[in-house]
Structure formats: C-alpha cells, structure tokens
Amino acid sequence: MIWNEKFECAKPAELKQVQSDRLKKLVSCVYNNCKVMKDKFDKAGVKPDSVKSIDDIVRLSFTTKIDMRDNYPYGLFCTDQKEVKEIHVSSGTTGNPTLVGYTTDDLKLWSEVMARCLACAGAEPGDTVQNAYGYGLFTGGLGVHYGALEMGLRIIPMSSGQTARQLKIMQDFAPKIITCTPSYALYMAEEARDMGIDPKNGNWKIGVFGAEPWTEKMRGEIEAAWNMLATDIYGLSEIIGPGVAQECPNKNGLHIFSDVFYPEIIDPDSGQAVKEGQDGELVITTLTKQAIPLIRYRTRDIVSINYEKCRCGRTSPRISKIKGRTDDMIVVRGINVFPSQIEHVLLGIEGTEPHYQIVVDRQQHQLDEVEVLVEVNSKIFSDEVKKLEELKRKIHKEISAVLSISAKITLVEPKTIERSMGKAKRVVDKRQM
Ligand code: DLL
C-alpha cells in the first residue's frame, strides 16, 4: 500500500510547488532563529527573501558534520530547548557526538515517514513487526517503533542482540515483518540453523534492512536463508534517523521522500550537481523539520538518482543503494566508526604512537570483527609482558567506550605499520559484502 498518496505520487509540478513553498518558510525560519545559520547566509550574501523557488537552493551554503560538531550541543537549534521532546546522538568524527533533537512535530514527521517506509516495503495495518534494531540513543529502534505505531502494526520491541530469545519470540509470535541490520539478519539465520530451527519455515515475509551498506549478493543470501523479501531502508540521524528512503518490492532504487527531504546529488569536489543517473554525494535539505532543520546537508554517502515514475505508482525519486562514502567512515554492526575517533583515544594514551590500522572482517555469516593494530614506542615495547598487557587492556577499554563496540587490540612494534606518502590507509576492510 502507499501510505501518503498525496505526496508519494504527486505530479512533478505540484511537488515542486510544495518544495518551493517549504524552502521559503525554512530559509526564513533558520535565518531568524539560528545565529550560526544567519551568519552563514550573511557570509554567502544571500538574503532569505531572495529565495523564491526550490531552484534557488543551489545558492545556499552546504552544512557539514563539522558544522554539527563545532556547534555542539545547541548551536544549530532553531527552537527553544523547551520545545525539544527527544534527543538522540550518533558518532561524530572526533570528540563530540552528533546530536539530533526532535520537537513534537518532528516526532510526527518521523512517524509519518517511517510509516511510509514500512508500507512501501509491503506492511499492512494489523501486521506484526519484530523490531530488532537497537533501542536507545541509536535512531533505528525508536524510528521503526514510531512508524509501526503510526501504521497500526503490532510491535515486538525486541531491540538488537539476545539472538536465542529473538528466535524464540519470532517463532512464538509469527511476525510478518523483521527489521534489523542486514548483517544481523544473516547472523540470525545461521544461529537459527545451529539451534535446529529452519529459518525458511515461518510466517515472515518482509525484511526491512539498513543502517549499513550491503550488496545484492547479500540480499540474495538473506532472501534464500529466510525465504522472505529483503528490502533496503536508508536514513541518517542528522536528517531524521531511518525513514529518509525505502525500497518497494520492485527493488529498483529507494524512494526518497522528497516533499520533506529534498535530495541533490553533487560532485563531492566541485560541489556542482552531477547529471541524473551519475554517481555523486547525496545532499539533503530537511524542508519541514523544526528543532535542527538542515540546509544542504552533505551526507557523504555516494548514490545516483532516478526521477522516473516507478512501477509501484510512486513518483518520488529513487536513489540507488549506497555505493560508498566520500569520507573514511565505516559502518560496523550498524555503528558508525570514524578512524579519527580511534586516533583521538590513542593520542591520550602514553606509550602509543599515532600510527594505527583498523582491520574489519566478517567470517561467513558472522558478525563483523574489528581489530585495531596499534604501534607502541620502543621504550614500551621493551617493557615486560605484564606492562604491555596492561596497556592493551587500557586501550581496549577506552576504544570500546568511545565506539560502543568491542575491538580486538594488537600491539605492534615501532615502525611496522605501513607509512603512506599520501592519505594514510587507516582501514583495511576485508568484508566480502
Ligand atoms: O543508521 C539510521 C538508520 C537506522 C537507517 C535503521 C536505516 C535503518 P546513523 O547511525 O546516523 O543512522 O548512520 C547513518 O549509516 O550516512 C550511511 O552511511 C549508513 N547507512 C544507513 N542506512 C544505510 C543503508 C542510521 N541502507 C549512516 N545502506 C549513513 C548503506 C546506510 N548505508
């Protein structure tokens, strides 16, 4: 079913009018309510009332993760904190995390776009969904939860992990829809088989998988393992959380809800639009958000876009699956990891050198493993084993606290990590995705 035909199937001219009206309101709102944004407009020499249509968006400055970090925590808010009803945070590049805040209307918007996603994947009111995205500061769990409530689904709020219990609940309550990261879906199938449960055998029909990159090959494996349709959902905390774009059963791109999240695809170096169908960086403007509306936010995710009407009847543009990133962020078990976060930790620990390498690997159908190779200085290296073990434990503790995942720490001799003349190769990703 199509949750909001008015917007998801709007004629292009009508949609453009809606986008233009919303952009005009947005620009005046941020200019009048956010000093940081006002300064940006003034610096670029753009007067809010000179923005007449959505085509004028290209005259506005980009917003980046650095803006979010530099103005942490409240600098980009356009509303009073009393209006903010919920906050979430996701990993930032260094030090400060990225904060997202929602007013009551922002939470309504989140519920609406997530309902559109679940319906787009094939859910119908009355269906049961087992939600195995993490609940908490990560936006996955609550985002799906709000959308499922809005749609009138029966929700099993499992959160992630507890796989044996997850599988038992799944068998007992026969959910039609499963939501989790694609790697967890594969892992669960493997665990099910080990427990003597045939994952093919169940009521489940639809998976709504996202929060990390995955390939068509992985889709094939998940669909075969679970005997279900595996759809892709995309989103990011800064924009709303999950709910930015979603595949329909045709699996030919993710419908992006451009009446509220206006997409542009740019060349990451020049900042200019690329031609339709070409790969580029996805830039999003949140046309109706209140607490932290973002203008031309550089997601760093690489996609292409297609404006043709889809066979499902939706006219909303479709982005390709995420093809990569323009920065060095990696997503491990749905958690965003920036090498700079690890560097930050190491710089604060005596005896380590700022030379390190992160190795990410995934054995067949297992969860991602992270190993951090850390160079220690020669003085430490000649120390007794006990001291080295202590150092290792300290690094492990601090890195796990910052990344929220447990990484294996390997201390290596001075000068063993390959030096680079250009951009250091901090990440070795061995995953066959
Ligand atoms: O991962 C929101 C989300 C939750 C999306 C549940 C889908 C399902 P963040 O933690 O802020 O938010 O991470 C956002 O994760 O910029 C992408 O690089 C990556 N990402 C998210 N969805 C996909 C996907 C959530 N379907 C960052 N495919 C984004 C590939 C994805 N990468």
Tab-separated table of C-alpha atoms and ligand atoms in Angstrom:
chain	number	residue	atom	x	y	z
A	1	MET	CA	0.000	0.000	0.000
A	2	ILE	CA	1.001	3.631	-0.473
A	3	TRP	CA	0.833	5.408	2.868
A	4	ASN	CA	0.623	9.004	1.629
A	5	GLU	CA	-0.500	9.111	-1.993
A	6	LYS	CA	-0.774	12.872	-1.986
A	7	PHE	CA	2.969	13.285	-1.604
A	8	GLU	CA	4.396	9.955	-2.713
A	9	CYS	CA	2.530	10.083	-6.029
A	10	ALA	CA	2.418	13.863	-6.573
A	11	LYS	CA	2.766	15.243	-10.104
A	12	PRO	CA	6.253	16.775	-10.539
A	13	ALA	CA	4.894	20.336	-10.893
A	14	GLU	CA	2.783	20.002	-7.744
A	15	LEU	CA	5.716	18.573	-5.851
A	16	LYS	CA	7.944	21.407	-6.976
A	17	GLN	CA	5.413	23.936	-5.706
A	18	VAL	CA	5.286	22.212	-2.305
A	19	GLN	CA	9.090	22.084	-2.130
A	20	SER	CA	9.391	25.751	-3.085
A	21	ASP	CA	6.836	26.901	-0.517
A	22	ARG	CA	8.512	24.830	2.165
A	23	LEU	CA	12.005	26.033	1.295
A	24	LYS	CA	10.935	29.694	1.539
A	25	LYS	CA	9.498	29.094	5.014
A	26	LEU	CA	12.540	27.111	6.086
A	27	VAL	CA	15.028	29.734	4.983
A	28	SER	CA	13.253	32.497	6.841
A	29	CYS	CA	12.911	30.277	9.925
A	30	VAL	CA	16.597	29.379	10.177
A	31	TYR	CA	17.692	32.943	9.379
A	32	ASN	CA	15.564	34.392	12.140
A	33	ASN	CA	16.121	31.708	14.778
A	34	CYS	CA	19.676	30.443	14.472
A	35	LYS	CA	22.658	32.769	14.760
A	36	VAL	CA	25.069	30.261	13.196
A	37	MET	CA	22.834	29.900	10.142
A	38	LYS	CA	22.197	33.642	9.887
A	39	ASP	CA	25.949	34.213	9.778
A	40	LYS	CA	26.293	31.604	7.037
A	41	PHE	CA	23.633	33.329	4.923
A	42	ASP	CA	25.201	36.727	5.505
A	43	LYS	CA	28.644	35.425	4.624
A	44	ALA	CA	27.326	33.973	1.367
A	45	GLY	CA	25.484	37.237	0.684
A	46	VAL	CA	22.085	35.521	0.435
A	47	LYS	CA	19.009	37.348	1.709
A	48	PRO	CA	16.250	34.934	2.759
A	49	ASP	CA	13.580	36.769	0.745
A	50	SER	CA	15.631	36.345	-2.426
A	51	VAL	CA	14.858	32.600	-2.244
A	52	LYS	CA	11.758	32.264	-4.425
A	53	SER	CA	11.718	28.637	-5.517
A	54	ILE	CA	13.396	25.294	-4.889
A	55	ASP	CA	15.719	26.051	-7.816
A	56	ASP	CA	17.331	28.745	-5.665
A	57	ILE	CA	18.603	26.088	-3.284
A	58	VAL	CA	21.911	25.920	-5.156
A	59	ARG	CA	22.705	29.443	-3.925
A	60	LEU	CA	22.653	28.313	-0.306
A	61	SER	CA	25.741	27.106	1.575
A	62	PHE	CA	26.237	23.466	2.443
A	63	THR	CA	26.018	22.196	6.022
A	64	THR	CA	28.511	19.523	7.115
A	65	LYS	CA	29.200	17.196	10.006
A	66	ILE	CA	31.895	19.687	11.054
A	67	ASP	CA	29.212	22.373	11.481
A	68	MET	CA	27.356	19.955	13.715
A	69	ARG	CA	30.449	19.178	15.758
A	70	ASP	CA	31.590	22.783	16.070
A	71	ASN	CA	28.186	23.938	17.245
A	72	TYR	CA	27.600	21.048	19.639
A	73	PRO	CA	25.362	20.785	21.505
A	74	TYR	CA	22.792	23.525	20.887
A	75	GLY	CA	24.234	25.898	18.270
A	76	LEU	CA	22.158	24.665	15.330
A	77	PHE	CA	18.809	24.528	17.113
A	78	CYS	CA	16.076	26.777	15.766
A	79	THR	CA	13.704	26.192	18.664
A	80	ASP	CA	13.805	26.741	22.365
A	81	GLN	CA	15.007	23.659	24.300
A	82	LYS	CA	11.593	23.536	25.979
A	83	GLU	CA	10.120	22.553	22.615
A	84	VAL	CA	12.561	19.653	22.247
A	85	LYS	CA	10.925	16.378	23.284
A	86	GLU	CA	13.510	13.781	22.405
A	87	ILE	CA	17.201	13.663	21.620
A	88	HIS	CA	19.417	11.050	20.014
A	89	VAL	CA	23.117	11.024	19.318
A	90	SER	CA	25.281	9.244	16.784
A	91	SER	CA	29.059	9.055	16.444
A	92	GLY	CA	30.854	12.179	15.371
A	93	THR	CA	34.230	12.360	13.687
A	94	THR	CA	36.182	13.256	16.833
A	95	GLY	CA	35.248	14.183	20.342
A	96	ASN	CA	31.703	15.414	20.185
A	97	PRO	CA	28.959	13.125	19.009
A	98	THR	CA	26.301	14.359	16.596
A	99	LEU	CA	23.223	15.477	18.464
A	100	VAL	CA	19.749	15.347	16.994
A	101	GLY	CA	16.693	16.860	18.606
A	102	TYR	CA	13.013	16.444	17.818
A	103	THR	CA	10.042	18.694	18.590
A	104	THR	CA	6.569	17.153	18.811
A	105	ASP	CA	6.059	17.924	15.108
A	106	ASP	CA	9.452	16.406	14.254
A	107	LEU	CA	8.398	13.202	16.017
A	108	LYS	CA	5.157	13.261	13.986
A	109	LEU	CA	7.201	13.678	10.831
A	110	TRP	CA	9.414	10.748	11.848
A	111	SER	CA	6.354	8.552	12.462
A	112	GLU	CA	4.894	9.609	9.102
A	113	VAL	CA	7.999	8.886	7.024
A	114	MET	CA	8.634	5.613	8.830
A	115	ALA	CA	5.008	4.584	8.195
A	116	ARG	CA	5.614	5.390	4.517
A	117	CYS	CA	8.716	3.140	4.607
A	118	LEU	CA	7.014	0.170	6.242
A	119	ALA	CA	4.033	0.448	3.872
A	120	CYS	CA	6.431	0.806	0.916
A	121	ALA	CA	8.117	-2.454	1.933
A	122	GLY	CA	4.713	-4.181	1.958
A	123	ALA	CA	3.418	-3.911	5.539
A	124	GLU	CA	-0.335	-3.532	6.117
A	125	PRO	CA	-2.088	-2.268	9.259
A	126	GLY	CA	-2.624	-5.188	11.625
A	127	ASP	CA	0.587	-6.979	10.636
A	128	THR	CA	3.158	-7.876	13.290
A	129	VAL	CA	6.692	-6.489	13.155
A	130	GLN	CA	9.642	-7.774	15.147
A	131	ASN	CA	11.903	-4.783	15.574
A	132	ALA	CA	15.478	-5.906	16.137
A	133	TYR	CA	17.135	-2.523	15.607
A	134	GLY	CA	18.734	-1.248	18.794
A	135	TYR	CA	16.529	0.884	21.022
A	136	GLY	CA	18.258	3.761	22.776
A	137	LEU	CA	20.374	6.610	21.530
A	138	PHE	CA	20.697	4.904	18.139
A	139	THR	CA	17.767	6.029	15.987
A	140	GLY	CA	16.954	2.623	14.445
A	141	GLY	CA	14.819	1.072	17.185
A	142	LEU	CA	12.622	4.024	18.068
A	143	GLY	CA	12.315	5.202	14.457
A	144	VAL	CA	10.831	1.897	13.338
A	145	HIS	CA	8.745	1.802	16.506
A	146	TYR	CA	7.128	5.186	15.832
A	147	GLY	CA	6.374	4.299	12.212
A	148	ALA	CA	4.868	0.961	13.202
A	149	LEU	CA	2.647	2.672	15.778
A	150	GLU	CA	1.534	5.215	13.189
A	151	MET	CA	0.681	2.429	10.740
A	152	GLY	CA	-1.215	0.372	13.268
A	153	LEU	CA	1.145	-2.597	13.306
A	154	ARG	CA	1.568	-4.929	16.247
A	155	ILE	CA	5.104	-4.272	17.508
A	156	ILE	CA	7.512	-6.671	19.170
A	157	PRO	CA	10.127	-4.215	20.524
A	158	MET	CA	12.978	-6.741	20.718
A	159	SER	CA	15.921	-4.396	20.181
A	160	SER	CA	19.149	-5.957	18.893
A	161	GLY	CA	21.004	-8.940	20.338
A	162	GLN	CA	19.789	-11.804	22.544
A	163	THR	CA	19.657	-13.954	19.460
A	164	ALA	CA	18.280	-17.145	21.015
A	165	ARG	CA	15.450	-15.206	22.646
A	166	GLN	CA	14.911	-13.250	19.441
A	167	LEU	CA	14.427	-16.514	17.529
A	168	LYS	CA	12.102	-17.977	20.155
A	169	ILE	CA	9.900	-14.849	20.135
A	170	MET	CA	9.897	-14.937	16.359
A	171	GLN	CA	8.608	-18.492	16.355
A	172	ASP	CA	6.004	-17.848	19.028
A	173	PHE	CA	4.528	-14.614	17.644
A	174	ALA	CA	4.992	-15.162	13.910
A	175	PRO	CA	5.879	-11.624	12.798
A	176	LYS	CA	5.328	-10.876	9.099
A	177	ILE	CA	7.988	-8.178	9.129
A	178	ILE	CA	11.510	-8.299	10.567
A	179	THR	CA	13.584	-5.144	10.950
A	180	CYS	CA	17.326	-5.187	11.703
A	181	THR	CA	20.685	-4.629	10.067
A	182	PRO	CA	21.328	-6.932	7.079
A	183	SER	CA	24.372	-8.462	8.749
A	184	TYR	CA	22.305	-9.333	11.815
A	185	ALA	CA	19.674	-10.933	9.584
A	186	LEU	CA	22.320	-13.252	8.155
A	187	TYR	CA	23.787	-13.954	11.563
A	188	MET	CA	20.382	-14.817	12.993
A	189	ALA	CA	19.726	-17.270	10.171
A	190	GLU	CA	22.983	-19.039	10.928
A	191	GLU	CA	22.242	-19.160	14.658
A	192	ALA	CA	18.753	-20.480	13.925
A	193	ARG	CA	20.179	-23.376	11.935
A	194	ASP	CA	22.652	-24.129	14.720
A	195	MET	CA	19.719	-24.278	17.131
A	196	GLY	CA	17.900	-26.691	14.837
A	197	ILE	CA	15.386	-24.092	13.616
A	198	ASP	CA	14.807	-23.781	9.882
A	199	PRO	CA	14.707	-20.027	9.218
A	200	LYS	CA	12.856	-20.660	5.954
A	201	ASN	CA	9.984	-22.026	7.915
A	202	GLY	CA	7.933	-19.197	9.369
A	203	ASN	CA	5.335	-16.545	8.797
A	204	TRP	CA	7.893	-13.833	7.986
A	205	LYS	CA	7.560	-12.356	4.526
A	206	ILE	CA	9.330	-8.995	4.559
A	207	GLY	CA	12.620	-7.706	5.922
A	208	VAL	CA	13.371	-4.001	6.280
A	209	PHE	CA	17.140	-3.914	6.471
A	210	GLY	CA	19.503	-0.949	6.614
A	211	ALA	CA	21.811	1.215	8.729
A	212	GLU	CA	24.863	-0.251	6.970
A	213	PRO	CA	25.998	-0.963	3.418
A	214	TRP	CA	25.001	-4.268	1.838
A	215	THR	CA	25.116	-5.684	-1.648
A	216	GLU	CA	22.762	-7.507	-3.996
A	217	LYS	CA	24.722	-10.659	-3.200
A	218	MET	CA	23.911	-10.265	0.479
A	219	ARG	CA	20.282	-9.627	-0.403
A	220	GLY	CA	20.222	-12.910	-2.301
A	221	GLU	CA	21.679	-14.768	0.672
A	222	ILE	CA	19.230	-13.244	3.146
A	223	GLU	CA	16.227	-13.909	0.905
A	224	ALA	CA	17.289	-17.510	0.404
A	225	ALA	CA	18.048	-18.082	4.090
A	226	TRP	CA	14.761	-16.647	5.369
A	227	ASN	CA	12.542	-17.185	2.343
A	228	MET	CA	11.456	-13.564	2.524
A	229	LEU	CA	11.602	-10.335	0.551
A	230	ALA	CA	14.576	-8.268	1.752
A	231	THR	CA	14.141	-4.515	1.259
A	232	ASP	CA	16.617	-1.729	1.875
A	233	ILE	CA	15.914	1.244	4.161
A	234	TYR	CA	18.158	4.296	4.366
A	235	GLY	CA	18.457	7.159	6.764
A	236	LEU	CA	20.811	9.089	8.978
A	237	SER	CA	20.453	10.607	12.401
A	238	GLU	CA	21.165	14.170	11.303
A	239	ILE	CA	18.240	14.156	8.863
A	240	ILE	CA	15.694	12.171	10.946
A	241	GLY	CA	17.065	8.648	11.567
A	242	PRO	CA	15.672	5.780	9.474
A	243	GLY	CA	12.879	6.977	7.179
A	244	VAL	CA	14.680	9.009	4.535
A	245	ALA	CA	14.306	6.456	1.719
A	246	GLN	CA	12.939	2.942	1.264
A	247	GLU	CA	12.717	0.286	-1.446
A	248	CYS	CA	9.389	-1.012	-2.681
A	249	PRO	CA	9.047	-4.690	-3.681
A	250	ASN	CA	10.282	-3.818	-7.194
A	251	LYS	CA	13.739	-3.390	-5.649
A	252	ASN	CA	14.805	-0.816	-8.203
A	253	GLY	CA	16.010	2.011	-6.011
A	254	LEU	CA	14.978	3.545	-2.701
A	255	HIS	CA	12.100	6.033	-2.809
A	256	ILE	CA	13.267	9.229	-1.178
A	257	PHE	CA	10.503	11.332	0.371
A	258	SER	CA	11.448	14.500	-1.444
A	259	ASP	CA	8.484	16.563	-0.210
A	260	VAL	CA	10.251	16.624	3.163
A	261	PHE	CA	13.857	15.569	2.413
A	262	TYR	CA	14.933	17.405	-0.735
A	263	PRO	CA	17.777	15.500	-2.441
A	264	GLU	CA	20.598	16.795	-4.618
A	265	ILE	CA	23.445	14.716	-5.999
A	266	ILE	CA	26.704	16.613	-6.295
A	267	ASP	CA	30.275	16.117	-7.317
A	268	PRO	CA	31.959	15.996	-3.890
A	269	ASP	CA	34.939	18.003	-5.116
A	270	SER	CA	33.293	20.793	-7.098
A	271	GLY	CA	30.002	20.885	-5.182
A	272	GLN	CA	28.148	21.112	-8.520
A	273	ALA	CA	25.186	18.901	-9.446
A	274	VAL	CA	26.027	15.782	-11.439
A	275	LYS	CA	23.818	14.572	-14.305
A	276	GLU	CA	20.810	12.389	-13.479
A	277	GLY	CA	21.953	8.778	-13.147
A	278	GLN	CA	25.564	9.630	-12.346
A	279	ASP	CA	27.155	8.797	-9.024
A	280	GLY	CA	27.727	11.623	-6.583
A	281	GLU	CA	27.333	12.674	-2.973
A	282	LEU	CA	23.803	12.829	-1.621
A	283	VAL	CA	22.947	16.224	-0.156
A	284	ILE	CA	19.668	16.627	1.731
A	285	THR	CA	17.651	19.619	2.874
A	286	THR	CA	15.060	18.918	5.560
A	287	LEU	CA	12.172	21.028	4.276
A	288	THR	CA	9.877	20.822	7.296
A	289	LYS	CA	11.955	19.934	10.347
A	290	GLN	CA	11.807	22.291	13.302
A	291	ALA	CA	14.398	21.593	16.021
A	292	ILE	CA	17.507	21.253	13.841
A	293	PRO	CA	16.485	21.854	10.235
A	294	LEU	CA	19.436	21.275	7.920
A	295	ILE	CA	20.085	23.076	4.677
A	296	ARG	CA	22.035	21.168	2.012
A	297	TYR	CA	23.470	18.653	4.468
A	298	ARG	CA	26.373	16.703	2.984
A	299	THR	CA	25.645	13.098	3.877
A	300	ARG	CA	28.974	11.829	2.441
A	301	ASP	CA	27.022	8.859	1.059
A	302	ILE	CA	27.513	8.120	-2.626
A	303	VAL	CA	24.431	7.327	-4.721
A	304	SER	CA	22.837	8.029	-8.090
A	305	ILE	CA	19.249	9.243	-8.552
A	306	ASN	CA	16.414	8.389	-10.923
A	307	TYR	CA	13.382	10.671	-11.349
A	308	GLU	CA	11.234	8.303	-13.453
A	309	LYS	CA	7.915	7.116	-12.088
A	310	CYS	CA	8.215	3.669	-10.527
A	311	ARG	CA	6.053	0.674	-11.427
A	312	CYS	CA	4.603	0.834	-7.922
A	313	GLY	CA	2.917	4.153	-8.805
A	314	ARG	CA	5.157	6.377	-6.697
A	315	THR	CA	6.631	9.416	-8.394
A	316	SER	CA	9.100	10.124	-5.590
A	317	PRO	CA	12.667	9.984	-6.936
A	318	ARG	CA	14.680	6.862	-6.258
A	319	ILE	CA	18.249	6.742	-5.016
A	320	SER	CA	20.457	3.751	-5.718
A	321	LYS	CA	21.726	1.571	-2.908
A	322	ILE	CA	24.530	3.386	-1.075
A	323	LYS	CA	27.672	2.787	-3.114
A	324	GLY	CA	30.264	4.144	-0.707
A	325	ARG	CA	31.319	7.173	1.276
A	326	THR	CA	33.327	10.244	0.414
A	327	ASP	CA	34.998	10.141	3.829
A	328	ASP	CA	36.612	7.307	5.759
A	329	MET	CA	33.640	6.430	7.940
A	330	ILE	CA	32.986	2.708	8.175
A	331	VAL	CA	29.833	1.094	9.465
A	332	VAL	CA	30.425	-1.897	11.726
A	333	ARG	CA	27.386	-3.796	13.010
A	334	GLY	CA	25.297	-0.733	12.185
A	335	ILE	CA	27.563	1.533	14.233
A	336	ASN	CA	29.387	4.376	12.534
A	337	VAL	CA	33.109	4.352	13.163
A	338	PHE	CA	35.459	7.143	12.198
A	339	PRO	CA	39.174	6.305	12.297
A	340	SER	CA	39.698	9.734	13.851
A	341	GLN	CA	37.828	8.568	16.966
A	342	ILE	CA	40.464	5.866	17.474
A	343	GLU	CA	43.250	8.340	16.833
A	344	HIS	CA	41.766	10.624	19.455
A	345	VAL	CA	41.871	7.844	22.055
A	346	LEU	CA	45.432	6.819	21.204
A	347	LEU	CA	46.693	10.371	21.430
A	348	GLY	CA	45.601	10.415	25.040
A	349	ILE	CA	47.387	7.181	25.981
A	350	GLU	CA	51.039	7.335	26.870
A	351	GLY	CA	53.337	4.918	25.110
A	352	THR	CA	51.332	4.628	21.882
A	353	GLU	CA	52.221	6.219	18.569
A	354	PRO	CA	49.623	7.861	16.332
A	355	HIS	CA	50.147	5.021	13.861
A	356	TYR	CA	47.346	2.532	13.772
A	357	GLN	CA	45.275	0.471	11.419
A	358	ILE	CA	41.725	-0.787	11.743
A	359	VAL	CA	41.022	-4.181	10.228
A	360	VAL	CA	37.378	-5.090	9.741
A	361	ASP	CA	36.493	-8.645	8.849
A	362	ARG	CA	33.473	-10.872	8.668
A	363	GLN	CA	33.638	-14.644	8.613
A	364	GLN	CA	30.842	-16.335	6.712
A	365	HIS	CA	27.529	-15.250	8.295
A	366	GLN	CA	29.212	-13.979	11.450
A	367	LEU	CA	29.074	-10.507	12.903
A	368	ASP	CA	31.771	-8.024	11.939
A	369	GLU	CA	35.005	-8.210	13.906
A	370	VAL	CA	37.218	-5.186	14.450
A	371	GLU	CA	40.906	-5.396	15.188
A	372	VAL	CA	42.963	-2.298	15.899
A	373	LEU	CA	46.691	-2.569	15.323
A	374	VAL	CA	48.469	-0.026	17.480
A	375	GLU	CA	52.114	0.877	17.253
A	376	VAL	CA	53.826	1.387	20.590
A	377	ASN	CA	57.050	3.294	21.141
A	378	SER	CA	60.333	1.432	21.571
A	379	LYS	CA	60.529	2.106	25.295
A	380	ILE	CA	57.181	0.476	25.929
A	381	PHE	CA	57.925	-2.330	23.524
A	382	SER	CA	60.956	-3.418	25.522
A	383	ASP	CA	58.914	-3.419	28.731
A	384	GLU	CA	57.826	-6.581	30.422
A	385	VAL	CA	54.823	-8.508	29.141
A	386	LYS	CA	52.699	-7.528	32.123
A	387	LYS	CA	53.016	-3.843	31.270
A	388	LEU	CA	52.138	-4.463	27.633
A	389	GLU	CA	49.065	-6.427	28.686
A	390	GLU	CA	48.035	-3.549	30.923
A	391	LEU	CA	48.400	-1.078	28.078
A	392	LYS	CA	46.374	-3.325	25.806
A	393	ARG	CA	43.570	-3.535	28.349
A	394	LYS	CA	43.536	0.238	28.752
A	395	ILE	CA	43.342	0.830	25.010
A	396	HIS	CA	40.636	-1.795	24.699
A	397	LYS	CA	38.572	-0.225	27.446
A	398	GLU	CA	38.828	3.288	26.082
A	399	ILE	CA	38.226	2.379	22.463
A	400	SER	CA	35.246	0.198	23.374
A	401	ALA	CA	33.783	3.070	25.392
A	402	VAL	CA	34.138	5.529	22.527
A	403	LEU	CA	32.990	3.229	19.713
A	404	SER	CA	30.399	1.190	21.622
A	405	ILE	CA	31.852	-1.977	20.118
A	406	SER	CA	34.466	-4.310	21.454
A	407	ALA	CA	37.579	-4.276	19.306
A	408	LYS	CA	40.497	-6.681	19.473
A	409	ILE	CA	43.666	-4.710	20.226
A	410	THR	CA	47.002	-5.865	18.877
A	411	LEU	CA	50.143	-4.005	19.879
A	412	VAL	CA	52.809	-3.960	17.205
A	413	GLU	CA	56.474	-2.995	17.153
A	414	PRO	CA	57.555	0.519	16.288
A	415	LYS	CA	57.543	1.300	12.553
A	416	THR	CA	55.677	-1.809	11.473
A	417	ILE	CA	52.518	-0.124	10.213
A	418	GLU	CA	52.981	0.861	6.619
A	419	ARG	CA	53.597	4.592	6.163
A	420	SER	CA	51.898	6.333	3.318
A	421	MET	CA	53.075	9.248	1.225
A	422	GLY	CA	49.518	10.383	0.723
A	423	LYS	CA	46.346	9.692	2.682
A	424	ALA	CA	47.164	7.131	5.375
A	425	LYS	CA	45.397	3.838	4.890
A	426	ARG	CA	43.720	3.590	8.250
A	427	VAL	CA	41.121	0.999	7.379
A	428	VAL	CA	41.538	-2.427	5.859
A	429	ASP	CA	38.051	-3.713	5.117
A	430	LYS	CA	38.179	-7.436	4.409
A	431	ARG	CA	34.409	-7.940	4.466
A	432	GLN	CA	33.003	-9.591	1.368
A	433	MET	CA	29.771	-7.627	1.200
B	1	DLL	O1	21.893	4.244	10.652
B	1	DLL	C1	19.712	5.288	10.615
B	1	DLL	C2	19.092	4.013	10.220
B	1	DLL	C3	18.629	3.149	11.184
B	1	DLL	C4	18.926	3.702	8.882
B	1	DLL	C5	17.983	1.963	10.819
B	1	DLL	C6	18.297	2.526	8.490
B	1	DLL	C7	17.839	1.669	9.469
B	1	DLL	P1	23.215	6.740	11.627
B	1	DLL	O2	23.615	5.867	12.747
B	1	DLL	O3	23.295	8.205	11.796
B	1	DLL	O4	21.736	6.458	11.222
B	1	DLL	O5	24.096	6.309	10.374
B	1	DLL	C8	23.882	6.899	9.119
B	1	DLL	O6	24.690	4.895	8.037
B	1	DLL	O7	25.052	8.070	6.436
B	1	DLL	C9	25.083	5.679	5.845
B	1	DLL	O8	26.477	5.849	5.660
B	1	DLL	C10	24.814	4.435	6.689
B	1	DLL	N1	23.545	3.818	6.260
B	1	DLL	C11	22.318	3.978	6.775
B	1	DLL	N2	21.413	3.232	6.082
B	1	DLL	C12	22.114	2.608	5.090
B	1	DLL	C13	21.765	1.712	4.040
B	1	DLL	C14	21.215	5.247	10.821
B	1	DLL	N3	20.537	1.269	3.852
B	1	DLL	C15	24.826	6.324	8.091
B	1	DLL	N4	22.760	1.324	3.203
B	1	DLL	C16	24.508	6.800	6.690
B	1	DLL	C17	24.031	1.754	3.377
B	1	DLL	C18	23.466	3.001	5.210
B	1	DLL	N5	24.426	2.572	4.351
